[in-house]
Amino acid sequence: MAIKRTTLFALFLAQTASAESTYEFHPYVQKAGEVVRMTHTLSSERGRLTVTRGQTGQRGTIVRMHSRQLEHRIRPGAGSPGVRIKTVNDIQTVTNSLAHGGKPQSQLGPLVGRTASGKKDSAGKWNLLLEGAPPTEDQAAELAQLEAYENRGWFPERPVKVGESWDYEPVFIRHLMLRELGTVEIKATMTLEEIRSIDGEATAILRCELQTIGAKEETERASDASGATAALNATGTLQITLSSMLDSKLTLTGTLSSTSRSGDTTSAMSLPMTVEITKSVVQRP
């Protein structure tokens, strides 16, 4: 059976990659008229939940599922090209054994069916606006998170070798945590682990390590004390197709731990979860 030329090249590149080979990464450059579909899923195992009110405590379980699909299109135009990002689907389901009779509760994301568009500014950063009606507060927060993801800077501005590591800033995760907390500290590292052939394409495998911790200050009055802390520790991999630089798959597995207090009620949660983001070109110009 004949083997595609790209497959042979991918196998050759993967087999000849060595500690002396260097690779220079950059964000995927999408062509005008091309449509890239991004699917984001979050799935959790059964997490532990404890709620204490005064001297009385309850223990339960919590499961969270989240699925979102975006379509990303570059539109041609004079000067810098514009981008249109449509939220095709976004639904989150939480099953808390201590609330709503333990029945699943689902909620649609605030941008479902809406499209954000924008252009890059003089500094090369995307500025997004919501098409149609002005955004609500929830929509504006989602839009800011989406904009942060579009402006992510994950790669060093230099060639790297297999085994080399660097720090990066997952701004969109910072935005997500800042919506609930006042301060957030993040330590994130990527390592070029190997070059491997995947589906006939030479693919870089980057190992990702992420540690975050956030806190919200408590009120001053002890009788009405409130506050929250959260921490997320996760590891995983990012796959980058070398021929196009498309970051085709990101997988992170870890545990989200949080504690909140309001008056005499304290809630604590430990939630093991996996996040997966996949991208594929579904329409070419």
C-alpha positions as CSV (number, residue, x, y, z in Angstrom):
1,M,0.0,0.0,0.0
2,A,1.4,3.4,-0.9
3,I,2.2,5.8,1.8
4,K,1.5,9.5,1.4
5,R,4.5,11.8,0.8
6,T,3.5,13.9,3.8
7,T,3.4,10.7,6.0
8,L,6.9,9.8,4.8
9,F,8.2,13.3,5.5
10,A,6.5,13.3,9.0
11,L,8.1,9.9,9.8
12,F,11.5,11.1,8.6
13,L,11.2,14.3,10.6
14,A,10.1,12.5,13.8
15,Q,12.8,9.9,13.5
16,T,15.6,12.4,12.8
17,A,14.6,14.9,15.5
18,S,17.5,15.1,18.0
19,A,18.6,17.2,20.9
20,E,20.5,19.5,18.4
21,S,17.4,20.2,16.3
22,T,15.6,23.5,17.0
23,Y,12.0,24.5,16.4
24,E,10.5,28.0,16.3
25,F,6.8,28.1,17.3
26,H,4.3,30.8,16.5
27,P,0.5,31.1,16.5
28,Y,-1.4,29.5,13.6
29,V,-1.9,32.0,10.8
30,Q,-5.5,31.5,9.5
31,K,-6.2,32.3,5.9
32,A,-9.0,34.7,4.8
33,G,-12.2,32.6,4.2
34,E,-10.9,29.7,6.2
35,V,-13.1,28.4,9.1
36,V,-11.5,26.7,12.1
37,R,-13.7,24.9,14.5
38,M,-12.7,24.8,18.2
39,T,-14.4,22.3,20.5
40,H,-13.8,22.7,24.3
41,T,-15.0,20.1,26.7
42,L,-14.6,19.8,30.4
43,S,-15.5,16.5,32.2
44,S,-15.1,15.7,35.8
45,E,-15.0,12.6,37.9
46,R,-17.2,12.6,41.0
47,G,-15.8,15.3,43.2
48,R,-16.1,15.7,47.0
49,L,-18.2,18.4,48.6
50,T,-18.5,19.4,52.2
51,V,-20.9,22.1,53.5
52,T,-20.7,23.2,57.2
53,R,-23.3,25.4,58.8
54,G,-22.4,26.2,62.4
55,Q,-21.8,22.9,64.1
56,T,-23.7,20.9,61.4
57,G,-21.9,19.4,58.4
58,Q,-23.0,17.6,55.2
59,R,-20.9,15.6,52.8
60,G,-21.9,15.1,49.1
61,T,-20.6,14.8,45.6
62,I,-20.4,17.1,42.6
63,V,-20.0,16.4,38.9
64,R,-19.4,19.1,36.3
65,M,-19.7,18.8,32.5
66,H,-19.1,21.6,30.0
67,S,-19.1,21.6,26.2
68,R,-18.5,24.6,23.9
69,Q,-18.0,24.9,20.2
70,L,-16.7,28.0,18.4
71,E,-16.3,28.7,14.7
72,H,-13.4,31.1,13.9
73,R,-13.4,32.8,10.5
74,I,-10.9,35.4,9.0
75,R,-12.6,37.8,6.7
76,P,-10.7,39.7,4.0
77,G,-10.7,43.5,4.0
78,A,-8.6,46.5,3.4
79,G,-5.7,46.9,5.8
80,S,-5.5,44.3,8.6
81,P,-7.9,41.3,8.2
82,G,-10.8,41.0,10.6
83,V,-12.0,38.0,12.6
84,R,-15.5,36.7,13.4
85,I,-16.0,34.2,16.1
86,K,-19.4,32.6,16.5
87,T,-20.4,30.6,19.6
88,V,-22.3,27.7,18.1
89,N,-22.9,25.9,21.3
90,D,-22.1,26.3,25.0
91,I,-23.7,24.3,27.8
92,Q,-22.7,23.5,31.3
93,T,-24.3,20.9,33.5
94,V,-23.7,20.5,37.3
95,T,-25.0,17.7,39.4
96,N,-24.7,18.5,43.1
97,S,-26.0,15.8,45.5
98,L,-26.7,18.5,48.2
99,A,-28.8,20.8,46.0
100,H,-31.9,20.6,43.7
101,G,-32.6,17.1,44.9
102,G,-29.4,15.8,43.3
103,K,-30.8,16.4,39.9
104,P,-28.5,17.8,37.0
105,Q,-28.8,21.5,36.4
106,S,-27.9,22.8,32.9
107,Q,-27.2,26.3,31.8
108,L,-26.4,27.8,28.4
109,G,-23.4,30.1,28.0
110,P,-24.2,33.8,27.6
111,L,-22.7,34.0,24.0
112,V,-24.6,31.1,22.5
113,G,-25.7,32.1,19.0
114,R,-23.8,35.4,19.1
115,T,-20.8,36.5,17.1
116,A,-17.9,38.5,18.2
117,S,-15.8,40.4,15.6
118,G,-12.8,42.6,15.6
119,K,-9.3,43.6,14.2
120,K,-5.8,43.8,15.5
121,D,-4.7,47.1,17.0
122,S,-1.3,48.8,16.3
123,A,0.3,46.5,18.9
124,G,-0.9,43.4,17.1
125,K,-3.6,42.6,19.7
126,W,-7.1,41.5,18.8
127,N,-9.9,43.8,20.0
128,L,-13.3,42.1,20.0
129,L,-16.8,43.5,20.0
130,L,-20.1,41.7,20.2
131,E,-22.2,42.1,17.0
132,G,-25.8,43.2,17.4
133,A,-27.2,44.2,20.7
134,P,-24.8,45.6,23.4
135,P,-23.4,42.9,25.7
136,T,-24.8,42.2,29.1
137,E,-22.4,42.0,32.1
138,D,-22.1,38.2,31.7
139,Q,-21.5,38.5,28.0
140,A,-18.9,41.2,28.4
141,A,-17.0,38.9,30.9
142,E,-17.1,36.0,28.4
143,L,-16.0,38.3,25.6
144,A,-13.0,39.5,27.7
145,Q,-12.0,35.9,28.3
146,L,-12.4,35.1,24.6
147,E,-10.2,38.1,23.7
148,A,-7.6,37.0,26.2
149,Y,-7.4,33.6,24.6
150,E,-7.1,35.1,21.1
151,N,-4.2,37.2,22.3
152,R,-2.4,34.3,24.1
153,G,1.4,34.3,24.0
154,W,2.5,30.8,24.8
155,F,5.7,30.5,22.8
156,P,9.2,32.0,23.3
157,E,10.5,34.4,20.6
158,R,13.4,32.1,19.8
159,P,14.1,28.5,18.6
160,V,13.9,25.8,21.2
161,K,15.3,22.3,21.4
162,V,13.6,19.0,22.5
163,G,13.7,19.0,26.3
164,E,13.8,22.8,26.7
165,S,11.3,24.5,29.0
166,W,9.9,28.0,29.2
167,D,7.3,29.9,31.3
168,Y,4.0,31.1,29.7
169,E,1.0,33.2,30.7
170,P,-2.4,31.5,30.3
171,V,-4.2,34.9,30.4
172,F,-7.6,33.4,29.7
173,I,-7.4,31.2,32.8
174,R,-6.4,34.2,34.8
175,H,-9.5,36.0,33.5
176,L,-11.7,33.1,34.4
177,M,-10.5,32.9,38.0
178,L,-10.5,36.7,38.5
179,R,-14.2,36.7,37.7
180,E,-14.7,34.9,41.0
181,L,-11.7,35.9,43.0
182,G,-9.8,39.1,43.8
183,T,-6.2,38.0,43.3
184,V,-4.7,35.2,41.3
185,E,-1.2,33.8,41.1
186,I,-0.2,31.5,38.2
187,K,2.9,29.4,37.5
188,A,2.8,27.8,34.0
189,T,5.5,26.0,32.2
190,M,5.8,24.3,28.8
191,T,8.4,21.8,27.7
192,L,9.1,20.6,24.2
193,E,8.9,16.9,24.9
194,E,9.2,15.2,21.5
195,I,8.5,15.3,17.8
196,R,6.1,12.6,16.7
197,S,4.1,11.6,13.6
198,I,0.3,11.9,14.3
199,D,-2.1,11.2,11.4
200,G,0.7,11.5,8.9
201,E,1.8,14.9,10.2
202,A,5.0,15.7,12.1
203,T,3.7,17.0,15.4
204,A,5.4,18.7,18.3
205,I,4.3,17.4,21.7
206,L,4.6,20.1,24.4
207,R,4.2,19.1,28.0
208,C,2.2,21.7,30.0
209,E,2.3,22.2,33.8
210,L,-0.1,24.6,35.5
211,Q,-0.4,25.8,39.1
212,T,-2.8,28.5,40.1
213,I,-4.1,29.9,43.4
214,G,-6.6,32.7,44.0
215,A,-8.2,34.4,46.9
216,K,-11.0,36.8,47.7
217,E,-10.6,39.0,50.7
218,E,-12.9,38.4,53.6
219,T,-15.2,41.2,54.9
220,E,-14.0,42.8,58.1
221,R,-17.0,42.0,60.3
222,A,-16.6,38.6,61.9
223,S,-20.4,38.1,62.1
224,D,-20.7,38.5,58.4
225,A,-17.3,37.1,57.3
226,S,-17.0,36.0,53.8
227,G,-14.2,35.0,51.4
228,A,-13.0,32.3,49.1
229,T,-9.9,30.6,47.9
230,A,-9.3,28.3,44.9
231,A,-6.4,26.3,43.5
232,L,-5.9,24.4,40.3
233,N,-3.0,22.1,39.6
234,A,-3.0,20.5,36.2
235,T,-0.6,18.8,33.7
236,G,-1.1,17.7,30.1
237,T,0.1,18.1,26.5
238,L,-0.3,20.5,23.6
239,Q,-0.1,19.1,20.1
240,I,1.2,21.4,17.3
241,T,1.2,20.4,13.7
242,L,4.6,21.6,12.5
243,S,3.6,22.1,8.8
244,S,0.9,24.7,9.7
245,M,1.5,25.5,13.4
246,L,-2.1,24.7,14.2
247,D,-2.4,23.9,17.9
248,S,-4.7,20.9,17.2
249,K,-5.2,19.5,20.6
250,L,-4.7,20.6,24.2
251,T,-5.4,18.2,27.1
252,L,-5.1,19.1,30.8
253,T,-5.9,16.9,33.7
254,G,-5.9,18.1,37.3
255,T,-7.8,18.9,40.4
256,L,-9.7,22.1,41.3
257,S,-9.9,22.7,45.1
258,S,-11.9,25.6,46.5
259,T,-13.2,26.8,49.9
260,S,-15.7,29.6,50.4
261,R,-17.2,31.1,53.5
262,S,-20.3,33.3,54.0
263,G,-21.4,34.0,57.6
264,D,-21.5,30.7,59.5
265,T,-21.5,28.6,56.3
266,T,-18.3,27.1,54.9
267,S,-18.2,25.1,51.6
268,A,-15.2,23.0,50.4
269,M,-14.8,21.2,47.1
270,S,-12.3,18.9,45.5
271,L,-13.0,18.2,41.8
272,P,-10.8,16.0,39.6
273,M,-11.3,17.1,36.0
274,T,-10.0,16.9,32.4
275,V,-10.1,19.8,29.9
276,E,-9.7,19.2,26.2
277,I,-9.6,21.7,23.4
278,T,-9.4,20.5,19.8
279,K,-9.1,22.5,16.6
280,S,-9.6,21.6,13.0
281,V,-10.0,23.4,9.7
282,V,-13.5,22.7,8.5
283,Q,-13.6,25.0,5.5
284,R,-10.8,26.2,3.2
285,P,-10.9,29.3,1.0
